[in-house]
mmCIF file of C-alpha atoms in Angstrom:
data_model
loop_
_atom_site.group_PDB
_atom_site.id
_atom_site.type_symbol
_atom_site.label_atom_id
_atom_site.label_comp_id
_atom_site.label_asym_id
_atom_site.label_seq_id
_atom_site.Cartn_x
_atom_site.Cartn_y
_atom_site.Cartn_z
ATOM 1 C CA UNK S 1 15.305 -8.562 38.967
ATOM 2 C CA UNK S 2 17.594 -11.552 38.241
ATOM 3 C CA UNK S 3 20.278 -10.791 35.655
ATOM 4 C CA UNK S 4 18.905 -7.340 34.831
ATOM 5 C CA UNK S 5 21.577 -4.645 34.927
ATOM 6 C CA UNK S 6 21.424 -0.928 34.276
ATOM 7 C CA UNK S 7 22.388 -0.111 30.680
ATOM 8 C CA UNK S 8 21.237 -3.479 29.379
ATOM 9 C CA UNK S 9 19.138 -1.736 26.684
ATOM 10 C CA UNK S 10 22.190 -0.008 25.204
ATOM 11 C CA UNK S 11 24.288 -3.174 25.432
ATOM 12 C CA UNK S 12 21.540 -5.149 23.690
ATOM 13 C CA UNK S 13 21.312 -2.546 20.932
ATOM 14 C CA UNK S 14 25.056 -2.618 20.303
ATOM 15 C CA UNK S 15 25.193 -6.397 20.419
ATOM 16 C CA UNK S 16 22.255 -6.649 18.012
ATOM 17 C CA UNK S 17 23.738 -4.199 15.481
ATOM 18 C CA UNK S 18 27.117 -5.941 15.522
ATOM 19 C CA UNK S 19 25.551 -9.368 15.014
ATOM 20 C CA UNK S 20 23.201 -8.136 12.256
ATOM 21 C CA UNK S 21 26.220 -6.731 10.443
ATOM 22 C CA UNK S 22 28.378 -9.841 10.957
ATOM 23 C CA UNK S 23 25.852 -12.595 10.308
ATOM 24 C CA UNK S 24 22.983 -10.791 8.623
ATOM 25 C CA UNK S 25 19.681 -9.750 10.176
ATOM 26 C CA UNK S 26 17.807 -12.953 9.240
ATOM 27 C CA UNK S 27 20.504 -15.230 10.640
ATOM 28 C CA UNK S 28 20.675 -13.559 14.061
ATOM 29 C CA UNK S 29 18.493 -14.932 16.862
ATOM 30 C CA UNK S 30 17.322 -13.086 19.956
ATOM 31 C CA UNK S 31 19.217 -15.611 22.099
ATOM 32 C CA UNK S 32 22.464 -14.721 20.273
ATOM 33 C CA UNK S 33 21.923 -11.028 20.961
ATOM 34 C CA UNK S 34 21.108 -11.625 24.643
ATOM 35 C CA UNK S 35 24.148 -13.865 25.057
ATOM 36 C CA UNK S 36 26.502 -11.316 23.506
ATOM 37 C CA UNK S 37 25.046 -8.583 25.758
ATOM 38 C CA UNK S 38 25.426 -10.831 28.829
ATOM 39 C CA UNK S 39 21.697 -10.996 29.649
ATOM 40 C CA UNK S 40 18.883 -13.528 29.224
ATOM 41 C CA UNK S 41 16.423 -13.594 26.332
ATOM 42 C CA UNK S 42 13.755 -12.604 28.850
ATOM 43 C CA UNK S 43 15.662 -9.400 29.533
ATOM 44 C CA UNK S 44 15.821 -8.743 25.781
ATOM 45 C CA UNK S 45 12.033 -8.821 25.653
ATOM 46 C CA UNK S 46 11.791 -6.294 28.489
ATOM 47 C CA UNK S 47 13.403 -3.790 26.125
ATOM 48 C CA UNK S 48 12.290 -4.797 22.637
ATOM 49 C CA UNK S 49 9.194 -6.512 21.240
ATOM 50 C CA UNK S 50 11.294 -8.410 18.681
ATOM 51 C CA UNK S 51 14.616 -8.225 16.894
ATOM 52 C CA UNK S 52 13.306 -5.761 14.304
ATOM 53 C CA UNK S 53 12.266 -3.310 17.003
ATOM 54 C CA UNK S 54 15.907 -2.877 18.044
ATOM 55 C CA UNK S 55 16.219 -0.883 14.823
ATOM 56 C CA UNK S 56 12.913 0.999 14.944
ATOM 57 C CA UNK S 57 11.907 1.435 18.581
ATOM 58 C CA UNK S 58 12.730 5.151 18.564
ATOM 59 C CA UNK S 59 10.293 6.087 15.806
ATOM 60 C CA UNK S 60 7.206 6.727 17.968
ATOM 61 C CA UNK S 61 9.338 8.879 20.259
ATOM 62 C CA UNK S 62 10.788 10.716 17.267
ATOM 63 C CA UNK S 63 7.359 11.482 15.849
ATOM 64 C CA UNK S 64 6.050 12.703 19.192
ATOM 65 C CA UNK S 65 9.013 15.036 19.746
ATOM 66 C CA UNK S 66 8.773 16.341 16.185
ATOM 67 C CA UNK S 67 5.094 17.219 16.656
ATOM 68 C CA UNK S 68 5.770 18.839 20.036
ATOM 69 C CA UNK S 69 8.337 21.112 18.393
ATOM 70 C CA UNK S 70 5.808 22.110 15.741
ATOM 71 C CA UNK S 71 3.210 22.925 18.392
ATOM 72 C CA UNK S 72 5.665 25.176 20.221
ATOM 73 C CA UNK S 73 6.442 27.406 17.242
ATOM 74 C CA UNK S 74 4.916 30.900 16.828
ATOM 75 C CA UNK S 75 1.807 30.920 14.641
ATOM 76 C CA UNK S 76 3.571 33.134 12.085
ATOM 77 C CA UNK S 77 6.356 30.618 11.353
ATOM 78 C CA UNK S 78 6.457 29.720 7.647
ATOM 79 C CA UNK S 79 5.984 26.102 6.564
ATOM 80 C CA UNK S 80 9.624 25.651 5.606
ATOM 81 C CA UNK S 81 10.935 27.276 8.795
ATOM 82 C CA UNK S 82 8.640 25.016 10.806
ATOM 83 C CA UNK S 83 10.031 22.010 9.013
ATOM 84 C CA UNK S 84 13.586 23.257 9.576
ATOM 85 C CA UNK S 85 12.884 23.435 13.320
ATOM 86 C CA UNK S 86 11.581 19.876 13.274
ATOM 87 C CA UNK S 87 14.645 18.676 11.414
ATOM 88 C CA UNK S 88 16.859 20.339 14.039
ATOM 89 C CA UNK S 89 15.170 18.320 16.745
ATOM 90 C CA UNK S 90 15.401 15.107 14.762
ATOM 91 C CA UNK S 91 19.095 15.795 14.167
ATOM 92 C CA UNK S 92 19.657 16.155 17.898
ATOM 93 C CA UNK S 93 17.879 12.869 18.542
ATOM 94 C CA UNK S 94 19.508 10.669 15.910
ATOM 95 C CA UNK S 95 22.744 12.568 15.312
ATOM 96 C CA UNK S 96 24.496 11.732 18.571
ATOM 97 C CA UNK S 97 26.361 8.569 17.718
ATOM 98 C CA UNK S 98 27.486 8.341 14.113
ATOM 99 C CA UNK S 99 29.081 4.909 14.490
ATOM 100 C CA UNK S 100 25.782 3.466 15.718
ATOM 101 C CA UNK S 101 23.845 5.292 12.981
ATOM 102 C CA UNK S 102 26.265 4.018 10.345
ATOM 103 C CA UNK S 103 25.834 0.428 11.527
ATOM 104 C CA UNK S 104 22.064 0.750 11.672
ATOM 105 C CA UNK S 105 22.026 2.208 8.152
ATOM 106 C CA UNK S 106 24.212 -0.628 6.800
ATOM 107 C CA UNK S 107 21.964 -3.272 8.378
ATOM 108 C CA UNK S 108 18.816 -1.673 6.955
ATOM 109 C CA UNK S 109 20.270 -1.196 3.460
ATOM 110 C CA UNK S 110 21.211 -4.907 3.329
ATOM 111 C CA UNK S 111 17.646 -6.157 3.854
ATOM 112 C CA UNK S 112 14.604 -5.422 1.664
ATOM 113 C CA UNK S 113 12.070 -5.827 4.497
ATOM 114 C CA UNK S 114 13.990 -3.418 6.706
ATOM 115 C CA UNK S 115 14.306 -0.901 3.897
ATOM 116 C CA UNK S 116 10.525 -1.047 3.472
ATOM 117 C CA UNK S 117 9.973 -0.577 7.184
ATOM 118 C CA UNK S 118 12.237 2.475 7.173
ATOM 119 C CA UNK S 119 10.410 3.961 4.186
ATOM 120 C CA UNK S 120 7.052 3.418 5.857
ATOM 121 C CA UNK S 121 8.313 5.040 9.045
ATOM 122 C CA UNK S 122 9.397 8.165 7.180
ATOM 123 C CA UNK S 123 6.173 8.298 5.166
ATOM 124 C CA UNK S 124 4.122 8.043 8.318
ATOM 125 C CA UNK S 125 6.192 10.841 9.876
ATOM 126 C CA UNK S 126 5.600 12.940 6.771
ATOM 127 C CA UNK S 127 1.816 12.399 6.968
ATOM 128 C CA UNK S 128 1.780 13.335 10.671
ATOM 129 C CA UNK S 129 3.805 16.503 10.009
ATOM 130 C CA UNK S 130 1.517 17.516 7.141
ATOM 131 C CA UNK S 131 -1.575 17.048 9.333
ATOM 132 C CA UNK S 132 -0.115 19.194 12.082
ATOM 133 C CA UNK S 133 0.954 21.900 9.608
ATOM 134 C CA UNK S 134 -2.633 21.986 8.314
ATOM 135 C CA UNK S 135 -3.868 22.421 11.873
ATOM 136 C CA UNK S 136 -1.565 25.435 12.096
ATOM 137 C CA UNK S 137 -3.521 26.971 9.218
ATOM 138 C CA UNK S 138 -1.042 26.191 6.466
ATOM 139 C CA UNK S 139 -2.731 25.388 3.131
ATOM 140 C CA UNK S 140 -3.287 21.782 2.127
ATOM 141 C CA UNK S 141 -0.765 21.610 -0.696
ATOM 142 C CA UNK S 142 1.900 23.679 1.117
ATOM 143 C CA UNK S 143 1.568 21.456 4.182
ATOM 144 C CA UNK S 144 2.029 18.218 2.221
ATOM 145 C CA UNK S 145 4.815 19.703 0.153
ATOM 146 C CA UNK S 146 6.706 21.039 3.182
ATOM 147 C CA UNK S 147 6.370 17.707 4.995
ATOM 148 C CA UNK S 148 7.437 15.616 1.996
ATOM 149 C CA UNK S 149 10.306 17.977 1.294
ATOM 150 C CA UNK S 150 11.532 17.725 4.877
ATOM 151 C CA UNK S 151 11.701 13.943 4.525
ATOM 152 C CA UNK S 152 13.611 14.360 1.250
ATOM 153 C CA UNK S 153 16.097 16.713 2.923
ATOM 154 C CA UNK S 154 16.448 14.372 5.883
ATOM 155 C CA UNK S 155 17.088 11.303 3.714
ATOM 156 C CA UNK S 156 19.738 13.074 1.651
ATOM 157 C CA UNK S 157 21.412 14.706 4.675
ATOM 158 C CA UNK S 158 21.354 11.572 6.811
ATOM 159 C CA UNK S 159 22.901 9.409 4.129
ATOM 160 C CA UNK S 160 25.593 12.069 3.552
ATOM 161 C CA UNK S 161 26.310 12.230 7.273
ATOM 162 C CA UNK S 162 26.386 8.460 7.761
ATOM 163 C CA UNK S 163 28.863 7.960 4.912
ATOM 164 C CA UNK S 164 30.968 11.121 5.409
ATOM 165 C CA UNK S 165 34.665 10.797 6.108
ATOM 166 C CA UNK S 166 34.938 14.117 7.933
ATOM 167 C CA UNK S 167 33.560 15.034 11.330
ATOM 168 C CA UNK S 168 30.612 17.313 10.518
ATOM 169 C CA UNK S 169 27.566 16.930 12.661
ATOM 170 C CA UNK S 170 24.174 15.973 11.316
ATOM 171 C CA UNK S 171 22.592 19.293 12.196
ATOM 172 C CA UNK S 172 25.139 21.181 10.070
ATOM 173 C CA UNK S 173 24.626 18.859 7.156
ATOM 174 C CA UNK S 174 20.858 19.284 7.398
ATOM 175 C CA UNK S 175 21.236 23.081 7.362
ATOM 176 C CA UNK S 176 23.476 22.874 4.306
ATOM 177 C CA UNK S 177 21.093 20.529 2.560
ATOM 178 C CA UNK S 178 18.136 22.845 3.220
ATOM 179 C CA UNK S 179 20.168 25.732 1.807
ATOM 180 C CA UNK S 180 20.959 23.684 -1.256
ATOM 181 C CA UNK S 181 17.281 22.944 -1.688
ATOM 182 C CA UNK S 182 16.579 26.678 -1.575
ATOM 183 C CA UNK S 183 19.231 27.275 -4.247
ATOM 184 C CA UNK S 184 18.023 24.364 -6.337
ATOM 185 C CA UNK S 185 14.419 25.516 -6.216
ATOM 186 C CA UNK S 186 15.230 29.063 -7.298
ATOM 187 C CA UNK S 187 17.827 28.459 -10.023
ATOM 188 C CA UNK S 188 16.432 28.018 -13.497
ATOM 189 C CA UNK X 1 -5.147 -18.023 -29.969
ATOM 190 C CA UNK X 2 -8.346 -19.439 -28.411
ATOM 191 C CA UNK X 3 -10.392 -16.779 -26.629
ATOM 192 C CA UNK X 4 -7.790 -14.077 -27.016
ATOM 193 C CA UNK X 5 -9.306 -10.801 -28.277
ATOM 194 C CA UNK X 6 -7.735 -7.425 -29.004
ATOM 195 C CA UNK X 7 -8.055 -5.091 -26.020
ATOM 196 C CA UNK X 8 -8.133 -7.916 -23.498
ATOM 197 C CA UNK X 9 -5.350 -6.230 -21.484
ATOM 198 C CA UNK X 10 -7.418 -3.082 -20.978
ATOM 199 C CA UNK X 11 -10.560 -5.066 -20.177
ATOM 200 C CA UNK X 12 -8.640 -7.162 -17.653
ATOM 201 C CA UNK X 13 -7.235 -4.027 -16.034
ATOM 202 C CA UNK X 14 -10.670 -2.456 -15.703
ATOM 203 C CA UNK X 15 -12.239 -5.657 -14.417
ATOM 204 C CA UNK X 16 -9.445 -6.096 -11.870
ATOM 205 C CA UNK X 17 -9.692 -2.528 -10.527
ATOM 206 C CA UNK X 18 -13.482 -2.757 -10.180
ATOM 207 C CA UNK X 19 -13.277 -6.072 -8.333
ATOM 208 C CA UNK X 20 -10.423 -4.903 -6.060
ATOM 209 C CA UNK X 21 -12.574 -1.916 -5.109
ATOM 210 C CA UNK X 22 -15.771 -3.938 -4.604
ATOM 211 C CA UNK X 23 -14.416 -6.998 -2.814
ATOM 212 C CA UNK X 24 -10.970 -5.943 -1.683
ATOM 213 C CA UNK X 25 -7.643 -6.862 -3.287
ATOM 214 C CA UNK X 26 -7.033 -9.945 -1.110
ATOM 215 C CA UNK X 27 -10.487 -11.369 -1.768
ATOM 216 C CA UNK X 28 -10.276 -11.121 -5.564
ATOM 217 C CA UNK X 29 -8.977 -14.130 -7.506
ATOM 218 C CA UNK X 30 -7.439 -14.132 -10.984
ATOM 219 C CA UNK X 31 -10.307 -16.369 -12.167
ATOM 220 C CA UNK X 32 -12.827 -13.709 -11.041
ATOM 221 C CA UNK X 33 -10.992 -11.027 -13.006
ATOM 222 C CA UNK X 34 -10.752 -13.179 -16.117
ATOM 223 C CA UNK X 35 -14.430 -14.102 -15.922
ATOM 224 C CA UNK X 36 -15.503 -10.466 -15.582
ATOM 225 C CA UNK X 37 -13.318 -9.518 -18.555
ATOM 226 C CA UNK X 38 -14.742 -12.394 -20.618
ATOM 227 C CA UNK X 39 -11.437 -14.234 -21.049
ATOM 228 C CA UNK X 40 -9.742 -17.288 -19.531
ATOM 229 C CA UNK X 41 -7.284 -17.213 -16.629
ATOM 230 C CA UNK X 42 -4.636 -18.320 -19.132
ATOM 231 C CA UNK X 43 -5.254 -15.103 -21.064
ATOM 232 C CA UNK X 44 -4.851 -13.118 -17.838
ATOM 233 C CA UNK X 45 -1.373 -14.580 -17.413
ATOM 234 C CA UNK X 46 -0.427 -13.545 -20.952
ATOM 235 C CA UNK X 47 -0.784 -9.942 -19.795
ATOM 236 C CA UNK X 48 0.117 -9.948 -16.100
ATOM 237 C CA UNK X 49 2.442 -12.065 -13.939
ATOM 238 C CA UNK X 50 -0.029 -11.957 -11.040
ATOM 239 C CA UNK X 51 -2.903 -9.908 -9.686
ATOM 240 C CA UNK X 52 -0.572 -7.348 -8.096
ATOM 241 C CA UNK X 53 1.133 -6.640 -11.410
ATOM 242 C CA UNK X 54 -2.142 -5.279 -12.810
ATOM 243 C CA UNK X 55 -1.445 -2.280 -10.573
ATOM 244 C CA UNK X 56 2.302 -1.969 -11.119
ATOM 245 C CA UNK X 57 3.125 -3.309 -14.582
ATOM 246 C CA UNK X 58 3.759 0.166 -15.979
ATOM 247 C CA UNK X 59 6.565 1.070 -13.578
ATOM 248 C CA UNK X 60 9.494 -0.358 -15.586
ATOM 249 C CA UNK X 61 8.172 1.434 -18.665
ATOM 250 C CA UNK X 62 7.725 4.647 -16.663
ATOM 251 C CA UNK X 63 11.300 4.530 -15.353
ATOM 252 C CA UNK X 64 12.702 3.841 -18.813
ATOM 253 C CA UNK X 65 10.798 6.733 -20.393
ATOM 254 C CA UNK X 66 11.777 9.067 -17.555
ATOM 255 C CA UNK X 67 15.465 8.267 -18.040
ATOM 256 C CA UNK X 68 15.199 8.642 -21.810
ATOM 257 C CA UNK X 69 13.803 12.145 -21.312
ATOM 258 C CA UNK X 70 16.712 13.036 -19.038
ATOM 259 C CA UNK X 71 19.228 11.778 -21.588
ATOM 260 C CA UNK X 72 17.671 13.937 -24.293
ATOM 261 C CA UNK X 73 18.027 17.247 -22.408
ATOM 262 C CA UNK X 74 20.773 19.786 -23.204
ATOM 263 C CA UNK X 75 23.809 19.432 -20.939
ATOM 264 C CA UNK X 76 23.191 22.907 -19.507
ATOM 265 C CA UNK X 77 19.726 22.076 -18.109
ATOM 266 C CA UNK X 78 19.568 22.714 -14.357
ATOM 267 C CA UNK X 79 18.733 19.849 -11.997
ATOM 268 C CA UNK X 80 15.262 21.180 -11.221
ATOM 269 C CA UNK X 81 14.427 21.883 -14.861
ATOM 270 C CA UNK X 82 15.565 18.373 -15.737
ATOM 271 C CA UNK X 83 13.285 16.990 -13.074
ATOM 272 C CA UNK X 84 10.422 19.180 -14.319
ATOM 273 C CA UNK X 85 10.863 17.707 -17.806
ATOM 274 C CA UNK X 86 10.737 14.195 -16.358
ATOM 275 C CA UNK X 87 7.576 15.017 -14.426
ATOM 276 C CA UNK X 88 5.966 16.294 -17.634
ATOM 277 C CA UNK X 89 6.577 12.950 -19.286
ATOM 278 C CA UNK X 90 5.305 11.030 -16.278
ATOM 279 C CA UNK X 91 2.179 13.214 -16.261
ATOM 280 C CA UNK X 92 1.529 12.378 -19.908
ATOM 281 C CA UNK X 93 1.910 8.677 -19.160
ATOM 282 C CA UNK X 94 -0.236 8.382 -16.042
ATOM 283 C CA UNK X 95 -2.470 11.429 -16.396
ATOM 284 C CA UNK X 96 -4.636 10.202 -19.273
ATOM 285 C CA UNK X 97 -7.500 8.514 -17.448
ATOM 286 C CA UNK X 98 -8.365 10.070 -14.104
ATOM 287 C CA UNK X 99 -11.145 7.607 -13.329
ATOM 288 C CA UNK X 100 -8.731 4.682 -13.712
ATOM 289 C CA UNK X 101 -6.065 6.504 -11.680
ATOM 290 C CA UNK X 102 -8.567 7.296 -8.945
ATOM 291 C CA UNK X 103 -9.600 3.642 -8.691
ATOM 292 C CA UNK X 104 -6.017 2.447 -8.665
ATOM 293 C CA UNK X 105 -5.168 4.956 -5.924
ATOM 294 C CA UNK X 106 -8.156 3.855 -3.796
ATOM 295 C CA UNK X 107 -7.179 0.185 -4.123
ATOM 296 C CA UNK X 108 -3.581 0.890 -3.154
ATOM 297 C CA UNK X 109 -4.489 3.112 -0.189
ATOM 298 C CA UNK X 110 -6.730 0.354 1.217
ATOM 299 C CA UNK X 111 -3.955 -2.249 1.445
ATOM 300 C CA UNK X 112 -0.701 -1.951 3.427
ATOM 301 C CA UNK X 113 1.280 -4.290 1.139
ATOM 302 C CA UNK X 114 0.246 -2.328 -1.930
ATOM 303 C CA UNK X 115 1.122 0.976 -0.265
ATOM 304 C CA UNK X 116 4.587 -0.417 0.448
ATOM 305 C CA UNK X 117 4.985 -1.598 -3.126
ATOM 306 C CA UNK X 118 4.025 1.868 -4.395
ATOM 307 C CA UNK X 119 6.506 3.540 -2.034
ATOM 308 C CA UNK X 120 9.282 1.199 -3.135
ATOM 309 C CA UNK X 121 8.484 1.887 -6.779
ATOM 310 C CA UNK X 122 8.791 5.639 -6.265
ATOM 311 C CA UNK X 123 11.975 5.280 -4.204
ATOM 312 C CA UNK X 124 13.531 3.137 -6.875
ATOM 313 C CA UNK X 125 12.567 5.720 -9.506
ATOM 314 C CA UNK X 126 14.131 8.430 -7.340
ATOM 315 C CA UNK X 127 17.395 6.485 -7.045
ATOM 316 C CA UNK X 128 17.510 5.903 -10.816
ATOM 317 C CA UNK X 129 16.882 9.608 -11.516
ATOM 318 C CA UNK X 130 19.589 10.664 -9.055
ATOM 319 C CA UNK X 131 22.105 8.305 -10.687
ATOM 320 C CA UNK X 132 21.354 9.668 -14.118
ATOM 321 C CA UNK X 133 21.581 13.284 -12.903
ATOM 322 C CA UNK X 134 25.012 12.474 -11.470
ATOM 323 C CA UNK X 135 26.060 11.075 -14.825
ATOM 324 C CA UNK X 136 25.037 14.435 -16.318
ATOM 325 C CA UNK X 137 27.652 16.066 -14.061
ATOM 326 C CA UNK X 138 25.263 17.345 -11.400
ATOM 327 C CA UNK X 139 26.751 17.242 -7.884
ATOM 328 C CA UNK X 140 25.997 14.313 -5.604
ATOM 329 C CA UNK X 141 23.809 16.177 -3.111
ATOM 330 C CA UNK X 142 21.991 18.249 -5.742
ATOM 331 C CA UNK X 143 21.239 15.116 -7.758
ATOM 332 C CA UNK X 144 19.735 13.256 -4.791
ATOM 333 C CA UNK X 145 17.869 16.312 -3.624
ATOM 334 C CA UNK X 146 16.400 17.050 -7.063
ATOM 335 C CA UNK X 147 15.333 13.422 -7.498
ATOM 336 C CA UNK X 148 13.773 13.145 -4.026
ATOM 337 C CA UNK X 149 12.065 16.494 -4.471
ATOM 338 C CA UNK X 150 10.581 15.418 -7.772
ATOM 339 C CA UNK X 151 9.029 12.388 -6.081
ATOM 340 C CA UNK X 152 7.656 14.663 -3.338
ATOM 341 C CA UNK X 153 6.118 16.986 -5.937
ATOM 342 C CA UNK X 154 4.713 14.040 -7.843
ATOM 343 C CA UNK X 155 3.121 12.464 -4.756
ATOM 344 C CA UNK X 156 1.486 15.716 -3.695
ATOM 345 C CA UNK X 157 0.337 16.635 -7.221
ATOM 346 C CA UNK X 158 -0.933 13.164 -8.040
ATOM 347 C CA UNK X 159 -2.994 12.891 -4.899
ATOM 348 C CA UNK X 160 -4.437 16.371 -5.527
ATOM 349 C CA UNK X 161 -5.316 15.408 -9.094
ATOM 350 C CA UNK X 162 -6.836 12.042 -8.174
ATOM 351 C CA UNK X 163 -9.091 13.600 -5.531
ATOM 352 C CA UNK X 164 -9.890 16.889 -7.306
ATOM 353 C CA UNK X 165 -13.478 17.762 -8.131
ATOM 354 C CA UNK X 166 -12.604 20.020 -11.035
ATOM 355 C CA UNK X 167 -11.230 19.043 -14.429
ATOM 356 C CA UNK X 168 -7.615 20.179 -14.295
ATOM 357 C CA UNK X 169 -5.087 17.921 -15.910
ATOM 358 C CA UNK X 170 -2.221 16.319 -14.054
ATOM 359 C CA UNK X 171 0.418 18.230 -15.978
ATOM 360 C CA UNK X 172 -1.079 21.575 -14.877
ATOM 361 C CA UNK X 173 -1.258 20.482 -11.284
ATOM 362 C CA UNK X 174 2.353 19.319 -11.381
ATOM 363 C CA UNK X 175 3.444 22.708 -12.774
ATOM 364 C CA UNK X 176 1.524 24.506 -10.029
ATOM 365 C CA UNK X 177 2.981 22.239 -7.364
ATOM 366 C CA UNK X 178 6.521 22.870 -8.609
ATOM 367 C CA UNK X 179 5.831 26.609 -8.515
ATOM 368 C CA UNK X 180 4.559 26.281 -4.964
ATOM 369 C CA UNK X 181 7.723 24.428 -4.020
ATOM 370 C CA UNK X 182 9.757 27.299 -5.455
ATOM 371 C CA UNK X 183 7.743 29.787 -3.387
ATOM 372 C CA UNK X 184 7.917 27.609 -0.294
ATOM 373 C CA UNK X 185 11.675 27.174 -0.553
ATOM 374 C CA UNK X 186 12.350 30.884 -0.902
ATOM 375 C CA UNK X 187 9.939 32.351 1.678
ATOM 376 C CA UNK X 188 11.368 32.758 5.180
#
């Protein structure tokens, strides 16, 4: 296996994020990332298809887990409760390391192409959630609305979490944000 | 003024949408659009910066009108009512010609770059709305949430309107969709 070491994926991810932040995403080469992580470029490509995928490689996994959660819920679960359960799972997946999330967020916000990619990822997740909600027998409009709303709640909660100065976890912030949506939607 | 005629902008828009649908967006040239509209390419460029702008040239105007509506509301208006007022204005602006809207939607859905551009447009509108709601003294989270939610409602309502077989107007569908969001957010 040559220079391959256990944990190389995590080291590559950290090296990549630090370099993207320092030098900018465009200016960072795969060889720079590999060097900083103490591996070869060939090892980099065992983990990631390209330097953009370091930032987005978890999205297929995220979507799959989100849909699995939906499938496991009782048939009587309301659309918004279903979405809340999905958001809980997403929070567990992406809410573990705030420092990493903060760096990733800063890198993405600094680059128009990456911002687009992130938007597309969330939109595709929303479409997949809406489809699965429809399969559960939830009406067309309710399904789309619940899915789109969950993305809205996630975006607001995630950005609050990533920029917060206190130590709240993402799951808590998502719960609060959902509650605020409930209040917002009912106040006139 | 050479071959310039009144109404050339509308004719160019219709010609462009028909050609994008027939041949595909990529395959259509500005000269084709101009020819179909009975004007020169030079006339095309008096109205639109490029062939993509035919689809998106109203977005700056839309954002400006939306913000003007917000500024005109009483200070006591709730975040969701403010957003509902904005959506009413947007509906009046884009809800006039369903056939045109349907064509535009079909062209955009068929092309990944155009879908991205549309997403970015809506996200930028959401950010502008949130900023203005904050300036009205609405809390940070509520402002973002109300703005993101309004985009969610708009996306769902617009797509329902553009694909509907009956004759409802966009404003009605937006009202219904907002009501459904209220129901969705309060049911457990």
